PDB file of C-alpha atoms and ligand atoms in Angstrom:
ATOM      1  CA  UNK A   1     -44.261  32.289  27.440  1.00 98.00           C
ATOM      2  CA  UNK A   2     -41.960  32.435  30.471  1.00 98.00           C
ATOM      3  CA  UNK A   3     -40.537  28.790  30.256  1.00 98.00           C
ATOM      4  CA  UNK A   4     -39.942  25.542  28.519  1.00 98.00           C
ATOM      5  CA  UNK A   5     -40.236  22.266  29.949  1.00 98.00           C
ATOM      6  CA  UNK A   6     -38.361  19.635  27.904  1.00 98.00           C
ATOM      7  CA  UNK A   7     -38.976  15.843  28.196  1.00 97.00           C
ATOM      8  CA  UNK A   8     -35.194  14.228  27.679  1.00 97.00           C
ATOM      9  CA  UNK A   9     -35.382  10.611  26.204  1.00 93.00           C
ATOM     10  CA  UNK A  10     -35.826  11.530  22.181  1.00 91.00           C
ATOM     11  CA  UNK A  11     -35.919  15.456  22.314  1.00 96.00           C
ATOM     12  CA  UNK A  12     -32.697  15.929  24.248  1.00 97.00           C
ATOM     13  CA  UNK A  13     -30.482  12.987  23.006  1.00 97.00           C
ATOM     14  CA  UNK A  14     -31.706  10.318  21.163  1.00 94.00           C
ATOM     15  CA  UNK A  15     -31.614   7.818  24.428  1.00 94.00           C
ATOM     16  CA  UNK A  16     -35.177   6.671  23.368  1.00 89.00           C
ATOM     17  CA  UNK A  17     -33.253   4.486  21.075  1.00 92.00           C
ATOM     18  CA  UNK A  18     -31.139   3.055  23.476  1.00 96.00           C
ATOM     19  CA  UNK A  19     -34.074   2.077  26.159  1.00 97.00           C
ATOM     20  CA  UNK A  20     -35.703   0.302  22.985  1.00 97.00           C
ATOM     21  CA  UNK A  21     -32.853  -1.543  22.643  1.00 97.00           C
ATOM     22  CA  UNK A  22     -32.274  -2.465  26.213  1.00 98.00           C
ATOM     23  CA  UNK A  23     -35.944  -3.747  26.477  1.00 98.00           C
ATOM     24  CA  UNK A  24     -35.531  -5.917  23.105  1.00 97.00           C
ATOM     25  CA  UNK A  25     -32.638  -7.672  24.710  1.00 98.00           C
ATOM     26  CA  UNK A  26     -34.656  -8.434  27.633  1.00 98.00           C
ATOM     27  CA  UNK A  27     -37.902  -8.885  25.670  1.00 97.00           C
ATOM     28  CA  UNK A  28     -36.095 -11.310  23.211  1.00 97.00           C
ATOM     29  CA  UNK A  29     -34.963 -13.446  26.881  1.00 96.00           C
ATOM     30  CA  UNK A  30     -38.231 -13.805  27.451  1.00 96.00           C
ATOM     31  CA  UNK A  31     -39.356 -14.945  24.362  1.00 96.00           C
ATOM     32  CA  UNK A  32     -42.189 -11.749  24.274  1.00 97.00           C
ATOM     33  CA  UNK A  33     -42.185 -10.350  20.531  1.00 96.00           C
ATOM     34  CA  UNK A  34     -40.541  -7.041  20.811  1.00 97.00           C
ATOM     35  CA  UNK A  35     -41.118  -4.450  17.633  1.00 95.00           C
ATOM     36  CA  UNK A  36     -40.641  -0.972  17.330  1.00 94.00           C
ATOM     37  CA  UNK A  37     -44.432  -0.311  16.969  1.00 92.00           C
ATOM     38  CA  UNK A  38     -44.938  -2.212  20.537  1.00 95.00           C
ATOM     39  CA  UNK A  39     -41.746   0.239  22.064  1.00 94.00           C
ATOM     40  CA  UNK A  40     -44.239   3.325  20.846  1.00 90.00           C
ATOM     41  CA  UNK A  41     -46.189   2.315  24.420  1.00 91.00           C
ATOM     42  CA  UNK A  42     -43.280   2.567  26.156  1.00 94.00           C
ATOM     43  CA  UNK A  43     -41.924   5.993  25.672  1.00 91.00           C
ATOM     44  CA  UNK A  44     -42.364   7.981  28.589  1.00 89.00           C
ATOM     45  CA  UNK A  45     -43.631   5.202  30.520  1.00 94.00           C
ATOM     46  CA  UNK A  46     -41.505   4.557  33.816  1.00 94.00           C
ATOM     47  CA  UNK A  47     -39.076   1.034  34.019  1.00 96.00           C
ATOM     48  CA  UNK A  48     -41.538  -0.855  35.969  1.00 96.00           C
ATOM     49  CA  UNK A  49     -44.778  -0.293  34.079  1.00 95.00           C
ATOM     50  CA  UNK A  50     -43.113  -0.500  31.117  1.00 97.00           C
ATOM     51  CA  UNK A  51     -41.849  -3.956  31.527  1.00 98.00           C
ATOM     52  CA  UNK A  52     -45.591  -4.717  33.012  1.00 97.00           C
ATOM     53  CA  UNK A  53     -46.499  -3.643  29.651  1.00 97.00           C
ATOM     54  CA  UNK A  54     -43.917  -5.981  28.352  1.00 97.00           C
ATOM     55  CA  UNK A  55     -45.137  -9.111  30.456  1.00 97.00           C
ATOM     56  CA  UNK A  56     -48.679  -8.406  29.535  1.00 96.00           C
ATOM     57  CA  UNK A  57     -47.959  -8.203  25.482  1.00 96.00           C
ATOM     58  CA  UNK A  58     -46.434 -11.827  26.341  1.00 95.00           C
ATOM     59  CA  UNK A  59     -49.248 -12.951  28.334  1.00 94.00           C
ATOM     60  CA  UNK A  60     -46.382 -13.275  31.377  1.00 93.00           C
ATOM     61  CA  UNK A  61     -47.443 -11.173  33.937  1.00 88.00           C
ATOM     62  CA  UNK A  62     -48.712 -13.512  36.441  1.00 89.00           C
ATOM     63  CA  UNK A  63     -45.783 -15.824  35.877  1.00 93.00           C
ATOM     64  CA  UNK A  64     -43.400 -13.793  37.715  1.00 94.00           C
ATOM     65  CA  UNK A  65     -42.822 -12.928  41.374  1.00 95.00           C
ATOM     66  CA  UNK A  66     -42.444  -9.698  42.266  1.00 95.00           C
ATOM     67  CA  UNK A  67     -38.262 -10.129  43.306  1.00 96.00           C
ATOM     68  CA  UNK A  68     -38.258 -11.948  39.247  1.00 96.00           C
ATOM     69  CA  UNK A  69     -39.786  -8.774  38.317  1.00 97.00           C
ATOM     70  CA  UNK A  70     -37.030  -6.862  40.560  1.00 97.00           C
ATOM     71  CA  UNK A  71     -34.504  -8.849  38.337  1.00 98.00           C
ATOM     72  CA  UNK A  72     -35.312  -7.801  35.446  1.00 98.00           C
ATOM     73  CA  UNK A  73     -35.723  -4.396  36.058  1.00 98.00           C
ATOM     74  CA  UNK A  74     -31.975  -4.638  37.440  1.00 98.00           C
ATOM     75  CA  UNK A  75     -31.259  -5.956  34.292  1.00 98.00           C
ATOM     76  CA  UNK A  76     -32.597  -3.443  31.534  1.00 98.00           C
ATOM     77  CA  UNK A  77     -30.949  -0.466  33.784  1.00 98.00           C
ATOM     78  CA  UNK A  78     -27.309  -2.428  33.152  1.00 98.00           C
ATOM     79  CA  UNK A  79     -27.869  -2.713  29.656  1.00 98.00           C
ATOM     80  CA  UNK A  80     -29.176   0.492  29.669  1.00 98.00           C
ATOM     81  CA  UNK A  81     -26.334   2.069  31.531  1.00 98.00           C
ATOM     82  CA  UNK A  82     -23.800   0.335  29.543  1.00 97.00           C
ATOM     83  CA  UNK A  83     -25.337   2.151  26.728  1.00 97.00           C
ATOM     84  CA  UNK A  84     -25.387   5.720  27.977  1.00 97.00           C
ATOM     85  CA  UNK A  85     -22.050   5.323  28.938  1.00 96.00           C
ATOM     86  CA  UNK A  86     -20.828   6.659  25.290  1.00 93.00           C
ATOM     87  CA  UNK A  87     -22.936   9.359  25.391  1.00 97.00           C
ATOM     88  CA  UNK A  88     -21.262  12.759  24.782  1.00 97.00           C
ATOM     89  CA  UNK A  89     -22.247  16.555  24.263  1.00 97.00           C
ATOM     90  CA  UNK A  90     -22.016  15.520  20.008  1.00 97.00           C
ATOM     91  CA  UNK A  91     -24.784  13.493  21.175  1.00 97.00           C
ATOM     92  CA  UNK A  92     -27.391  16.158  21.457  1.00 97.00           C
ATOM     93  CA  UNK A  93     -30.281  16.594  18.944  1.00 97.00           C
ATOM     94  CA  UNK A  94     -30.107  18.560  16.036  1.00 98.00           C
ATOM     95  CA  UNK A  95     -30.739  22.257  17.132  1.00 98.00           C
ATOM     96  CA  UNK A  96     -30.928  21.623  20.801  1.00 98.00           C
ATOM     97  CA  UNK A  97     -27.997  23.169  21.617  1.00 97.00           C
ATOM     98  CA  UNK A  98     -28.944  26.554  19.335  1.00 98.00           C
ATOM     99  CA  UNK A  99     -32.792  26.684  21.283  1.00 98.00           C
ATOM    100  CA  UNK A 100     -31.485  25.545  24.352  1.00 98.00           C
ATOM    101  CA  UNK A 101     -29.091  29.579  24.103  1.00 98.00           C
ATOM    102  CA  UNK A 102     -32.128  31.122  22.146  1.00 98.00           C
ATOM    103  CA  UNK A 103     -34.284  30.710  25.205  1.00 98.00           C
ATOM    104  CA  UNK A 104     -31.465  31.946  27.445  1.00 97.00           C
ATOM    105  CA  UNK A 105     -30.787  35.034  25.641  1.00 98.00           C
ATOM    106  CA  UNK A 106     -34.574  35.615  25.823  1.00 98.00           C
ATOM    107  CA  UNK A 107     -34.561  35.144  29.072  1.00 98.00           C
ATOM    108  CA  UNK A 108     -36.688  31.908  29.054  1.00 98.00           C
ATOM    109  CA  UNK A 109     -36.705  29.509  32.429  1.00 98.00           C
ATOM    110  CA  UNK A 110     -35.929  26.264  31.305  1.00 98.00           C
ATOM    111  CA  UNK A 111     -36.351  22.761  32.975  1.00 98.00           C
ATOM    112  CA  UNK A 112     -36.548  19.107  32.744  1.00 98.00           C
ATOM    113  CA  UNK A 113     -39.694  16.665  33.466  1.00 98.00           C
ATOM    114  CA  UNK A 114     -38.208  13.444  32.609  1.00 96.00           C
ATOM    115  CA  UNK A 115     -39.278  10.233  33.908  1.00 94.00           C
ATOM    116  CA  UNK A 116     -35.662   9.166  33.687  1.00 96.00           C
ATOM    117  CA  UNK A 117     -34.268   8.157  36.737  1.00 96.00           C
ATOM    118  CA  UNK A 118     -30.936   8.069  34.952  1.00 97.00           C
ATOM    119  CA  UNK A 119     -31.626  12.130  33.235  1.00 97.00           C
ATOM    120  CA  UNK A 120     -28.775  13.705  35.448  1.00 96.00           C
ATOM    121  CA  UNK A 121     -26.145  11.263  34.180  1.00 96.00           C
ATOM    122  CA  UNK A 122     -26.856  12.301  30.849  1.00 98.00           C
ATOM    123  CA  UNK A 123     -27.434  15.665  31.611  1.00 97.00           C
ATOM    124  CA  UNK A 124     -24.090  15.666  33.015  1.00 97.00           C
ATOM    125  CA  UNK A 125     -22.360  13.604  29.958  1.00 97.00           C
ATOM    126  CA  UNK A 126     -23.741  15.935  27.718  1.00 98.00           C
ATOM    127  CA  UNK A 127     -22.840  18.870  29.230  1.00 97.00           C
ATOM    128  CA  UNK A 128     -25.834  20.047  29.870  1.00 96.00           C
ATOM    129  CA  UNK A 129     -26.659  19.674  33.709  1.00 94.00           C
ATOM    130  CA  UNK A 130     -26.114  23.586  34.944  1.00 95.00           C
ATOM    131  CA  UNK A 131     -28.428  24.578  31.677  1.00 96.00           C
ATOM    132  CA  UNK A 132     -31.099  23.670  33.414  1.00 97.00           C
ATOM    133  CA  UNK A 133     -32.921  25.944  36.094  1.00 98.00           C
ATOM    134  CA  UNK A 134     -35.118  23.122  37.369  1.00 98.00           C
ATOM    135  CA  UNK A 135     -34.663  18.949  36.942  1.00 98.00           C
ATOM    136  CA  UNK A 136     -37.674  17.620  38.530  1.00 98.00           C
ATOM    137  CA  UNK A 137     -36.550  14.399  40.267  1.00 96.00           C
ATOM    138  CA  UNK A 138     -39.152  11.307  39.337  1.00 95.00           C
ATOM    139  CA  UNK A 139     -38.914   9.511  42.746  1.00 94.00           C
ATOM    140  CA  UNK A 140     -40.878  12.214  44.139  1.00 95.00           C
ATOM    141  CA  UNK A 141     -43.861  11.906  42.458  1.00 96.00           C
ATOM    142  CA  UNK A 142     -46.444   9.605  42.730  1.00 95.00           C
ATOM    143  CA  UNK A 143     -47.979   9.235  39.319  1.00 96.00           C
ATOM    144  CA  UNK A 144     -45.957   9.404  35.799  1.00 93.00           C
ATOM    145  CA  UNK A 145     -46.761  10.377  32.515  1.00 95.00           C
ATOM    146  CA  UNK A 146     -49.498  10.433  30.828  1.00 96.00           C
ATOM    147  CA  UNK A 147     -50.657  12.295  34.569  1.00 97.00           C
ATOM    148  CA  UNK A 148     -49.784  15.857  34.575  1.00 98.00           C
ATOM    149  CA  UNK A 149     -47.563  15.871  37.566  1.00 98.00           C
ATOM    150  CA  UNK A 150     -44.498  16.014  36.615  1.00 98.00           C
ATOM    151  CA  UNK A 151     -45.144  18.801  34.396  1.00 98.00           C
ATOM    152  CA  UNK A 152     -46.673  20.733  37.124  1.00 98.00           C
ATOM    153  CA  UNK A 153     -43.852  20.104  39.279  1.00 98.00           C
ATOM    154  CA  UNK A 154     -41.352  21.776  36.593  1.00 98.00           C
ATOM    155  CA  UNK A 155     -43.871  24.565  36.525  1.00 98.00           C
ATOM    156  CA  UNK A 156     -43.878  25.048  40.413  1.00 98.00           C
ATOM    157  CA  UNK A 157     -40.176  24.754  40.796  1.00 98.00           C
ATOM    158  CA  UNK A 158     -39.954  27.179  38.646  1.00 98.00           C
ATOM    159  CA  UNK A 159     -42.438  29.622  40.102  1.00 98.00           C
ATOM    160  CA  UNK A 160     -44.255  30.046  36.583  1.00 98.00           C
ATOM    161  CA  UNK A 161     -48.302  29.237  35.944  1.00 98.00           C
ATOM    162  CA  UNK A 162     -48.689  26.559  33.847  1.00 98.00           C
ATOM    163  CA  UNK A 163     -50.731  28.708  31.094  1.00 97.00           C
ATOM    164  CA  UNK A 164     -47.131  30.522  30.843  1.00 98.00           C
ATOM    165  CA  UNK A 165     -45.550  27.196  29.938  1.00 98.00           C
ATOM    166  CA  UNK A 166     -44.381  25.217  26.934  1.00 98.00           C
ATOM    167  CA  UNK A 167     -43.876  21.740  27.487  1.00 98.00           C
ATOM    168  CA  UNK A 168     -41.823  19.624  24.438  1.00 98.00           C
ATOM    169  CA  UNK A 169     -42.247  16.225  23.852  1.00 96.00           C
ATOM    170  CA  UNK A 170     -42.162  12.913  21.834  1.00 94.00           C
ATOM    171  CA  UNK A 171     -44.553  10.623  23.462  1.00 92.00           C
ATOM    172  CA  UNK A 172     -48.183  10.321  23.408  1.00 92.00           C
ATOM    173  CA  UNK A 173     -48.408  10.014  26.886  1.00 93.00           C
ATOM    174  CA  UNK A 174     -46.146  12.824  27.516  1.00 96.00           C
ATOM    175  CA  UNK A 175     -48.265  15.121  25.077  1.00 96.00           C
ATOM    176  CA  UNK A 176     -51.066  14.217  27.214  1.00 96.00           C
ATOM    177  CA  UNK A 177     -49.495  14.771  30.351  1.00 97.00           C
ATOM    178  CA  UNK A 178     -48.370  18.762  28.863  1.00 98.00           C
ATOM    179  CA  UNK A 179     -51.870  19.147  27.821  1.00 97.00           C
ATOM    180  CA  UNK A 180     -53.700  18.141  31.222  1.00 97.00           C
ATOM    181  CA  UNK A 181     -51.521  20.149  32.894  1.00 98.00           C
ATOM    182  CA  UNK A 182     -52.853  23.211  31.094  1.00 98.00           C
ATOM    183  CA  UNK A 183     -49.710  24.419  29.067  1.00 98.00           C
ATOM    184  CA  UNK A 184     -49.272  24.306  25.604  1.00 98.00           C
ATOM    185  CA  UNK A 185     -48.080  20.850  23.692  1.00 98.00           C
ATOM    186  CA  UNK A 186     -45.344  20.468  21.277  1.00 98.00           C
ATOM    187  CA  UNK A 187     -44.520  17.748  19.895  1.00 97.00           C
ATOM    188  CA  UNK A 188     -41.390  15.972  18.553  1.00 96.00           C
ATOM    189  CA  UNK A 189     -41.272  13.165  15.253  1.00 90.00           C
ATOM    190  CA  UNK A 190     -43.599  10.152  14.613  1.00 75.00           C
ATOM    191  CA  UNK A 191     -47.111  12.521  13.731  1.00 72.00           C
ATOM    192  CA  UNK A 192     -49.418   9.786  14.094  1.00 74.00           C
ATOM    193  CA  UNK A 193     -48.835   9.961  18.028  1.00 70.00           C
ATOM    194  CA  UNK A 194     -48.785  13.354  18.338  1.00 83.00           C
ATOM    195  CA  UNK A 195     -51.481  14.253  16.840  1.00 86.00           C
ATOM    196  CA  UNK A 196     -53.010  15.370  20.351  1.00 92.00           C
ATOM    197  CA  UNK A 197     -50.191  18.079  20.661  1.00 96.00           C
ATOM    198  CA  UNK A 198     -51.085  22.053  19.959  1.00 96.00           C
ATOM    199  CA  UNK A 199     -47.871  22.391  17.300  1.00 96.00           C
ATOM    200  CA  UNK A 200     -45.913  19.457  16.238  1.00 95.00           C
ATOM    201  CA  UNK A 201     -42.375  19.380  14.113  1.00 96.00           C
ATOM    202  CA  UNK A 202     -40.434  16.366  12.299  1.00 94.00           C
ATOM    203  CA  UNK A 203     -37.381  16.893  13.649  1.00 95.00           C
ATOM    204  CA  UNK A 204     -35.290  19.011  16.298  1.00 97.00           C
ATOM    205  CA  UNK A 205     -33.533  20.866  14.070  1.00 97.00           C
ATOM    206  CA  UNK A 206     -37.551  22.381  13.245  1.00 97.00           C
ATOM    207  CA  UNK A 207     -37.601  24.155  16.559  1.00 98.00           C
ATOM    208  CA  UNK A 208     -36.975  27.830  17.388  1.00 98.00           C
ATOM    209  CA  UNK A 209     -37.786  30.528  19.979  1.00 98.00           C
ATOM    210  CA  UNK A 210     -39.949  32.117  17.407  1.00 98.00           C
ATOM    211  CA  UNK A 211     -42.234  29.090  16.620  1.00 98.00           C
ATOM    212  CA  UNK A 212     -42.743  28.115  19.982  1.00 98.00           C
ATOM    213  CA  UNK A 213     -43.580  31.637  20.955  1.00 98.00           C
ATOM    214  CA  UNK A 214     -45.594  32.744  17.641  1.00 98.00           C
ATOM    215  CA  UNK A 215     -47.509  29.229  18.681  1.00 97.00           C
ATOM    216  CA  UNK A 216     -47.865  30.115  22.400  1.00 97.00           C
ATOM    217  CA  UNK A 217     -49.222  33.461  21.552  1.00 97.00           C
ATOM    218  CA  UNK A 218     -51.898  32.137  18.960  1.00 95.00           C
ATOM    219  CA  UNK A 219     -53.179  29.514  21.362  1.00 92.00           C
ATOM    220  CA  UNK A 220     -53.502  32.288  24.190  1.00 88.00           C
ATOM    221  CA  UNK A 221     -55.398  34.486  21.675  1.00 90.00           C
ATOM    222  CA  UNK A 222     -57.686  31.634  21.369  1.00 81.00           C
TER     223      UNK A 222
HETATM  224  P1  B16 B 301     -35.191   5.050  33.464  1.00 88.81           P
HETATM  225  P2  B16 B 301     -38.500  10.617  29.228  1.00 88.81           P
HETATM  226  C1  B16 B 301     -38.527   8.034  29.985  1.00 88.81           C
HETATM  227  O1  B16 B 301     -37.835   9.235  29.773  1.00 88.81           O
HETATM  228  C2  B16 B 301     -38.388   7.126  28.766  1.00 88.81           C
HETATM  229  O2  B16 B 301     -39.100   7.660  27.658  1.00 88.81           O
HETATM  230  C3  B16 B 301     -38.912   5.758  29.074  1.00 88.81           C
HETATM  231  O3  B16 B 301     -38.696   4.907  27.946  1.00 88.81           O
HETATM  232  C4  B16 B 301     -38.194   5.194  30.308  1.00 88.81           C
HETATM  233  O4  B16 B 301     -38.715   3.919  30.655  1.00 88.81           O
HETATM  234  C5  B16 B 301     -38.387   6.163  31.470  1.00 88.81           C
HETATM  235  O5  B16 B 301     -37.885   7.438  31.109  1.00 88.81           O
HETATM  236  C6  B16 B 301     -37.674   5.700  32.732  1.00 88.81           C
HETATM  237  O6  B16 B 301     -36.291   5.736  32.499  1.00 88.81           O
HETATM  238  O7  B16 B 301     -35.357   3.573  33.317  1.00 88.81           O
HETATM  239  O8  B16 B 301     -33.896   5.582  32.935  1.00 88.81           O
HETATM  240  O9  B16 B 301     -35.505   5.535  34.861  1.00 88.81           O
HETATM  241  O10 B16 B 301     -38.969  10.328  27.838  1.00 88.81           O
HETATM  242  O11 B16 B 301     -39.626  10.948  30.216  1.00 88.81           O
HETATM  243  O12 B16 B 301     -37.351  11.592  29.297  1.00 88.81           O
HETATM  244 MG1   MG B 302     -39.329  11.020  25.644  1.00 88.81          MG
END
């Protein structure tokens, strides 16, 4: 294992609670029935197709134009932003900050495949942003998660194969993504959708160096 490719919303910082809440407030203006079951689809999905997801659940999509659409999107990314504005390093996940200097002092590249157009504002408010060796920038790709692209792009930034990889997750679709793209899956809380993933933990503070490299090793010996 020569790297370790972390999603950010809900591994690094729980911000996967505040882009649920910033798509209920808009979801509720709308009228579309907004639950955290329905959110599950949205994690790791980009703005726009997740609030295409969002019209569809309220059987809205055709209703509005594409600058309404432009709107809204505006919209959720204020409420959104207003939220990560009191972010700060105390925000980090349990344990991240202790794996995060495990996998330096072992030497580990490390990098980012969010789909977060907003990931190097947090980065920065948590103090975080020169941890990273790679942050692979989401406007440059042209398909997002579940797709393995952005995974592969961490991977090629950072000069490593992909089989040399772990890739850490929350999502379903970014599970999927981590697994297309050849490297091996962990996944992060709700076990139901991540049941796809090669080694999953409850919470953070389960990760270490050791398990993800006792788990990369295994699956190689495979
Ligand atoms: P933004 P991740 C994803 O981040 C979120 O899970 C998803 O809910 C969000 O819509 C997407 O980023 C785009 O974020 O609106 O800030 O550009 O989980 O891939 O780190
Ligand atoms: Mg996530």
């Amino acid at each position: 294992m020569k790297a370790v490719i972390f999603d950010l919303d809900g591994v690094i910082t729980d911000t996967a609670e505040l882009h649920f809440l910033a798509w209920k407030r808009i979801a509720e203006q709308l009228h579309i029935p907004f639950d955290r079951d329905f959110n599950e689809r949205l994690k790791g999905i980009s703005r726009e197709e997740s609030l295409e997801r969002i019209l569809d659940h309220g059987g809205l999509s055709a209703t509005y134009s594409k600058s309404a659409k432009r709107d809204l999107l505006v919209m959720k990314n204020q409420y959104y932003q207003k939220l990560i504005d009191n972010i700060t390093p105390r925000d980090l996940l349990p344990g991240i900050g202790r794996l995060l200097c495990e996998l330096e002092k072992e030497r580990i590249k490390i990098a980012l495949a969010s789909a977060s157009r907003n990931a190097p504002s947090i980065l920065k408010r948590l103090d975080l942003i020169n941890v990273f060796d790679v942050i692979v920038d989401p406007a440059s790709l042209k398909k997002g998660k579940p797709d393995p692209e952005i995974f592969l792009a961490a991977a090629g930034h950072l000069g490593v194969s992909p089989v040399d990889c772990a890739g850490i997750e929350d999502a379903e679709a970014g599970i999927a993504s981590i697994k297309s793209a050849g490297m091996f899956a962990v996944g992060v809380g709700n076990e139901r959708a991540m049941h796809e993933a090669d080694l999953s933990v409850r919470q953070t503070s389960d990760l270490s160096f050791d398990l993800l490299y006792e788990g990369w090793k295994r699956r190689m010996e495979r």
